[in-house]
Amino acid sequence: MPGRACSRLVPRLCGAVRQQLMPGHSTAIATSAFLHKQVFSTEADASQKVEESMDFPGGKVPFTKKLLMLGGPRSTTPPMSCYRTADSTGTDIAGADVPHQINHALATKMYSTMAALQTVDTVFYEAQRQGRFSFFMTSAGEEATAVGSAAALTLEDTVFTQYREHGVMMWRGYTIQQMAHQCYGNILGHGKGRQMPIHYGSKELNFHTISSPLATQLPHAVGAAYALKLEGKQACVGVYFGEGAASEGDFHAAVNFASTLSAPVLFICRNNGWAISTPSTEQYRGDGIAGRGPSYGIASIRVDGGDARAVYNATAEARKIAVANSCPVLIEAMSYRSGHHSTSDDSSRYRTADEMNRWRARDPVMRFQNLLLANDWWDPQQEKDLRLSLRKEVLKALEAAQKEPKAPLSDMFTDVYKEMPWHLREQMKEAMAHVKAHPEACPSDIPVR
Amino acid sequence: MISRCFRGISALSRHSCSLILRGLSTASASTSEKPETSRINLCTAVNEALAIALENNKRALVFGEDVSFGGVFRCTAGLLQRFGKERVFNTPLSEQGIVGFGIGAASLGCTSIAEIQFADYIYPAFDQIVNEASKYRYRSGGEFNCGGLTIRAPYGAVGHGGHYHSQSPEGFFTHVPGIKVVMAGGPADAKGLLLSAIQDPDPVIFFEPKMMYRTAVEEVPKGEYTIPLGKAKVKRKGTDITLVGWGQQVAVLEKAAALCLEHHDISCEVIDLRTLLPWDVAAVEDSVNKTGRLLVSHEAPITSGFGAEVTATITTRCFARLESPPARICGYDTPFPLVYEPIYMPTARKIIDAVQHSLKY
């Protein structure tokens, strides 16, 4: 209405005003030449001009004479709906949007990857318990979130993760052997044994090294996406994080930067209900993570993280939007952390067996298997063979990793800088001399050179 | 304080002209030619370096708060007009976002030149600097790095800055393996050091002495040149005591040295470290082996300041040569005060007293 009124009153104003109808819209900010101007309606009495909106530097906002609060504990607005294409048993939901169908080959690859992920999770967890390496984290219950989303990304898309997304890496080609090497911290492992187990990375497969601090990777992803945009690449960045990490300041900084600077990032949140022992009810009070997106100007979707096909479709659509518009998209995949936080955690201390059993009954891998079975793309013999061969492969990988030495002592001092500065050369000499004087001081699997 | 500094700087600019020509490597001039210079201030010198970086590298970006209109100190003036809004741009008001974004862009090969508006506000980015930028290369076994990142921040006392516009936080960052820390002491050094920092294959924090943006004026070579990181500069030769400082404190040391000679016949050698991490231990060691005495001075509070690192290292290496205990003339262990600034500061007067005390030991 203000636009129409204006076109009768002031034709020149009209164009600029219409461009400013959406507060916060980027073209409105770019073209705004007005500061603190008021738009008048001609329908009012000539002696009482009714001001209908105000042009703030951030865009036009309409006035109201009602004193009404939006949101908060008394709000009746329902939470954002959760998109799914199959129910908890894996049975198709009639009429569900599935713009990206999954064919036989893709479904088999997705399922096999999820099965491999489950095997790694089970056997590596046991290996840690046996003292073969110091630490491990599983992703039980979240296989569909990882593999479903990864399947919709390409190797040209750069990926940043938190620590529970090795399904994404495995989809991209990170081998079980590489994972074993990294967990053993041997000379062939990513990072040369400098970091704890599960801190994977791969330049070749375009996923950046994991670090323990939470949410720090979110602003990185925005900078990386900006770089891709500058190069004119038809690619995006996918960055993964949990609902707990989304409480960190880096989340706010990242989504705000991505939106303001127009960076093609997919923010993929695994809302698995728990941050170690802290349930989501103690993590946030608003409408989860997806609910925050629109307030940053970001297109957002909530999806059933246990429905691999839904996750795949949501991610594929999000990628299309991000690449075409050079803008961020936020995906919140709802699921459940079926396992403990890590090998240092015993979640029976803070949650009920009943809750865990209820969620295990909705196992995402089983749900996806039902999709394959319903299409006659899978049978029990294939299942048996796959699980057996995977277990063999995982055990073999652990054996091979155990045999490799660690990186030599000098690698404690390399890569701190591109070229080793004089003071590290001196310290390296000191360390070598100390170990030569006291050979028992150096772990036997670290070559002294 | 400012007028004292200005007199010190005039002496500096006359004195350092010849030093500049000796100390530089120019991109194109042969060693027998003097490079053409222009008489500019530190802010303009920084601006020139940024323009050169943007000109030579299409993947260089300059960003931060208020960078588009030229920056609150005018260091980025004119860059948007020359290089466009995709490469010179404002970010939202978030230091952790600015540095995190810079790390990410650098990890994909961009040259990220991030501005933190005042060093006093760098702390929200501390996690990104310490836990991410400094470890990016090491933790990935060299597969990834964010060496293209340079963080610029104005630091230091200005006469009326109080708690939050005066800080010298270099001590926090010299303790972080994996980054480099550079403090410029004048316009010519600032331009050459900044260009080195930007081109350095590791992430660098570059502190600019904000009090000197307008007041420090000297002949600065035109065009591109670099000053190597990790190398200190002997600003004044002397025989009785070695005075070590960095950034805007070097001018105070030079002034104290001039007065020591004039009034007390004491010959001071003044060293500007220029890079704090890694620092040029050999240069200071050589000097103290000659003079037998050391004094380190910085605005930052004395406890755990970088002066402690210099003192401890030199004491170990030159113990037998030392004629007197090393002295540190620094800020007090208080938040940076407003009305008390004249007494808080490590002034030339305090330095002269300490030099005399050292000589009488």
PDB file of C-alpha atoms in Angstrom, chain A residues 158 160 190-192 194-195 199 201-204 206-217 219-231 237 248-251 253-254 256-257 260-261 411-419 421-423 426, chain B residues 58-59 61 85-87 89-110 124 127-128 131-134 136-144 176-180 201-203 230 277-282 313 317:
ATOM      1  CA  THR A 158      35.096 -27.953   0.448  1.00  0.00           C
ATOM      2  CA  PHE A 160      34.663 -28.609   7.301  1.00  0.00           C
ATOM      3  CA  HIS A 190      47.047 -37.473   8.720  1.00  0.00           C
ATOM      4  CA  GLY A 191      48.794 -35.039  11.006  1.00  0.00           C
ATOM      5  CA  LYS A 192      51.796 -37.289  11.701  1.00  0.00           C
ATOM      6  CA  ARG A 194      50.428 -34.703  16.410  1.00  0.00           C
ATOM      7  CA  GLN A 195      46.707 -34.768  17.265  1.00  0.00           C
ATOM      8  CA  HIS A 199      41.146 -35.593  14.034  1.00  0.00           C
ATOM      9  CA  GLY A 201      41.648 -34.358   7.321  1.00  0.00           C
ATOM     10  CA  SER A 202      42.488 -34.752   3.661  1.00  0.00           C
ATOM     11  CA  LYS A 203      43.593 -32.176   1.133  1.00  0.00           C
ATOM     12  CA  GLU A 204      43.012 -34.659  -1.673  1.00  0.00           C
ATOM     13  CA  ASN A 206      38.877 -31.569   0.190  1.00  0.00           C
ATOM     14  CA  PHE A 207      37.983 -31.791   3.849  1.00  0.00           C
ATOM     15  CA  HIS A 208      39.879 -29.711   6.339  1.00  0.00           C
ATOM     16  CA  THR A 209      41.575 -31.062   9.428  1.00  0.00           C
ATOM     17  CA  ILE A 210      39.349 -31.490  12.457  1.00  0.00           C
ATOM     18  CA  SER A 211      40.180 -29.492  15.569  1.00  0.00           C
ATOM     19  CA  SER A 212      38.781 -30.029  19.041  1.00  0.00           C
ATOM     20  CA  PRO A 213      37.482 -26.510  19.814  1.00  0.00           C
ATOM     21  CA  LEU A 214      33.816 -26.414  18.855  1.00  0.00           C
ATOM     22  CA  ALA A 215      32.322 -24.219  16.154  1.00  0.00           C
ATOM     23  CA  THR A 216      35.673 -22.646  15.221  1.00  0.00           C
ATOM     24  CA  GLN A 217      35.259 -24.204  11.778  1.00  0.00           C
ATOM     25  CA  PRO A 219      33.750 -18.853  10.301  1.00  0.00           C
ATOM     26  CA  HIS A 220      36.482 -20.730   8.388  1.00  0.00           C
ATOM     27  CA  ALA A 221      33.802 -22.199   6.159  1.00  0.00           C
ATOM     28  CA  VAL A 222      32.482 -18.718   5.396  1.00  0.00           C
ATOM     29  CA  GLY A 223      35.930 -17.434   4.417  1.00  0.00           C
ATOM     30  CA  ALA A 224      36.502 -20.504   2.283  1.00  0.00           C
ATOM     31  CA  ALA A 225      33.133 -20.061   0.575  1.00  0.00           C
ATOM     32  CA  TYR A 226      33.960 -16.421  -0.099  1.00  0.00           C
ATOM     33  CA  ALA A 227      37.198 -17.552  -1.743  1.00  0.00           C
ATOM     34  CA  LEU A 228      35.282 -20.029  -3.922  1.00  0.00           C
ATOM     35  CA  LYS A 229      32.853 -17.295  -4.925  1.00  0.00           C
ATOM     36  CA  LEU A 230      35.700 -14.956  -5.897  1.00  0.00           C
ATOM     37  CA  GLU A 231      37.145 -17.657  -8.108  1.00  0.00           C
ATOM     38  CA  VAL A 237      31.291 -25.208   1.284  1.00  0.00           C
ATOM     39  CA  GLU A 248      29.195 -20.802  20.637  1.00  0.00           C
ATOM     40  CA  GLY A 249      29.793 -17.223  19.506  1.00  0.00           C
ATOM     41  CA  ASP A 250      31.500 -18.515  16.369  1.00  0.00           C
ATOM     42  CA  PHE A 251      28.112 -19.822  15.160  1.00  0.00           C
ATOM     43  CA  ALA A 253      29.572 -14.733  13.808  1.00  0.00           C
ATOM     44  CA  ALA A 254      29.651 -17.242  10.963  1.00  0.00           C
ATOM     45  CA  ASN A 256      25.934 -13.394  10.189  1.00  0.00           C
ATOM     46  CA  PHE A 257      29.048 -13.075   8.024  1.00  0.00           C
ATOM     47  CA  THR A 260      26.022 -10.323   4.991  1.00  0.00           C
ATOM     48  CA  LEU A 261      28.917 -11.192   2.690  1.00  0.00           C
ATOM     49  CA  ASP A 411      58.697 -34.078  13.096  1.00  0.00           C
ATOM     50  CA  MET A 412      57.831 -32.639  16.487  1.00  0.00           C
ATOM     51  CA  PHE A 413      59.499 -29.459  15.179  1.00  0.00           C
ATOM     52  CA  THR A 414      58.517 -29.365  11.493  1.00  0.00           C
ATOM     53  CA  ASP A 415      55.370 -27.674  10.126  1.00  0.00           C
ATOM     54  CA  VAL A 416      55.127 -25.228  13.051  1.00  0.00           C
ATOM     55  CA  TYR A 417      56.132 -22.741  10.395  1.00  0.00           C
ATOM     56  CA  LYS A 418      56.700 -23.321   6.695  1.00  0.00           C
ATOM     57  CA  GLU A 419      60.482 -23.024   7.246  1.00  0.00           C
ATOM     58  CA  PRO A 421      63.110 -20.935  12.415  1.00  0.00           C
ATOM     59  CA  TRP A 422      66.480 -20.867  14.201  1.00  0.00           C
ATOM     60  CA  HIS A 423      65.010 -21.260  17.672  1.00  0.00           C
ATOM     61  CA  GLU A 426      68.111 -25.212  18.472  1.00  0.00           C
TER      62      GLU A 426
ATOM     63  CA  LYS B  58      44.389 -10.605  -7.286  1.00  0.00           C
ATOM     64  CA  ARG B  59      43.543 -12.933  -4.381  1.00  0.00           C
ATOM     65  CA  LEU B  61      41.561  -9.105   0.383  1.00  0.00           C
ATOM     66  CA  LYS B  85      34.020  -3.999  -3.015  1.00  0.00           C
ATOM     67  CA  GLU B  86      34.640  -7.694  -3.530  1.00  0.00           C
ATOM     68  CA  ARG B  87      38.216  -7.317  -2.314  1.00  0.00           C
ATOM     69  CA  PHE B  89      34.948  -4.652   2.306  1.00  0.00           C
ATOM     70  CA  ASN B  90      33.355  -4.069   5.676  1.00  0.00           C
ATOM     71  CA  THR B  91      32.557  -7.024   7.865  1.00  0.00           C
ATOM     72  CA  PRO B  92      29.998  -7.173  10.655  1.00  0.00           C
ATOM     73  CA  LEU B  93      31.249  -6.151  14.078  1.00  0.00           C
ATOM     74  CA  SER B  94      32.841  -9.374  15.297  1.00  0.00           C
ATOM     75  CA  GLU B  95      36.554  -9.931  15.796  1.00  0.00           C
ATOM     76  CA  GLN B  96      36.152 -13.695  16.097  1.00  0.00           C
ATOM     77  CA  GLY B  97      34.273 -13.574  12.803  1.00  0.00           C
ATOM     78  CA  ILE B  98      36.881 -11.367  11.132  1.00  0.00           C
ATOM     79  CA  VAL B  99      39.793 -13.619  12.059  1.00  0.00           C
ATOM     80  CA  GLY B 100      37.881 -16.887  11.513  1.00  0.00           C
ATOM     81  CA  PHE B 101      36.761 -15.675   8.100  1.00  0.00           C
ATOM     82  CA  GLY B 102      40.326 -14.621   7.316  1.00  0.00           C
ATOM     83  CA  ILE B 103      41.657 -18.050   8.282  1.00  0.00           C
ATOM     84  CA  GLY B 104      39.132 -19.787   6.038  1.00  0.00           C
ATOM     85  CA  ALA B 105      39.827 -17.618   3.021  1.00  0.00           C
ATOM     86  CA  ALA B 106      43.583 -18.031   3.546  1.00  0.00           C
ATOM     87  CA  SER B 107      43.171 -21.804   3.824  1.00  0.00           C
ATOM     88  CA  LEU B 108      41.890 -21.737   0.244  1.00  0.00           C
ATOM     89  CA  GLY B 109      44.803 -19.623  -0.960  1.00  0.00           C
ATOM     90  CA  CYS B 110      43.588 -16.057  -0.506  1.00  0.00           C
ATOM     91  CA  PRO B 124      37.406 -12.262  21.003  1.00  0.00           C
ATOM     92  CA  ASP B 127      40.704 -18.582  20.285  1.00  0.00           C
ATOM     93  CA  GLN B 128      40.799 -18.377  16.502  1.00  0.00           C
ATOM     94  CA  ASN B 131      43.737 -22.658  18.618  1.00  0.00           C
ATOM     95  CA  GLU B 132      43.192 -22.403  14.900  1.00  0.00           C
ATOM     96  CA  ALA B 133      45.473 -20.097  12.901  1.00  0.00           C
ATOM     97  CA  SER B 134      48.666 -21.018  14.742  1.00  0.00           C
ATOM     98  CA  TYR B 136      46.505 -25.024  11.026  1.00  0.00           C
ATOM     99  CA  ARG B 137      49.690 -26.211   9.332  1.00  0.00           C
ATOM    100  CA  TYR B 138      51.100 -28.349  12.147  1.00  0.00           C
ATOM    101  CA  ARG B 139      47.942 -30.290  12.916  1.00  0.00           C
ATOM    102  CA  SER B 140      47.376 -31.163   9.278  1.00  0.00           C
ATOM    103  CA  GLY B 141      50.890 -32.490   8.763  1.00  0.00           C
ATOM    104  CA  GLY B 142      51.450 -29.634   6.324  1.00  0.00           C
ATOM    105  CA  GLU B 143      48.473 -30.502   4.077  1.00  0.00           C
ATOM    106  CA  PHE B 144      46.683 -27.292   4.980  1.00  0.00           C
ATOM    107  CA  VAL B 176      51.940 -18.816  20.588  1.00  0.00           C
ATOM    108  CA  PRO B 177      54.009 -21.173  18.429  1.00  0.00           C
ATOM    109  CA  GLY B 178      52.937 -21.058  14.812  1.00  0.00           C
ATOM    110  CA  ILE B 179      52.301 -17.352  14.341  1.00  0.00           C
ATOM    111  CA  LYS B 180      54.685 -14.431  13.879  1.00  0.00           C
ATOM    112  CA  PRO B 201      53.974 -18.044   4.329  1.00  0.00           C
ATOM    113  CA  ASP B 202      52.838 -18.086   7.956  1.00  0.00           C
ATOM    114  CA  PRO B 203      50.062 -16.165   9.764  1.00  0.00           C
ATOM    115  CA  GLY B 230      63.015 -11.927  12.343  1.00  0.00           C
ATOM    116  CA  LEU B 277      58.299 -13.839  17.221  1.00  0.00           C
ATOM    117  CA  PRO B 278      60.732 -15.136  16.156  1.00  0.00           C
ATOM    118  CA  TRP B 279      63.083 -12.571  17.639  1.00  0.00           C
ATOM    119  CA  ASP B 280      66.666 -11.736  16.702  1.00  0.00           C
ATOM    120  CA  VAL B 281      68.458 -13.060  19.775  1.00  0.00           C
ATOM    121  CA  ALA B 282      71.837 -12.983  18.030  1.00  0.00           C
ATOM    122  CA  THR B 313      67.283 -15.276  27.253  1.00  0.00           C
ATOM    123  CA  ARG B 317      73.529 -16.316  27.056  1.00  0.00           C
TER     124      ARG B 317
END
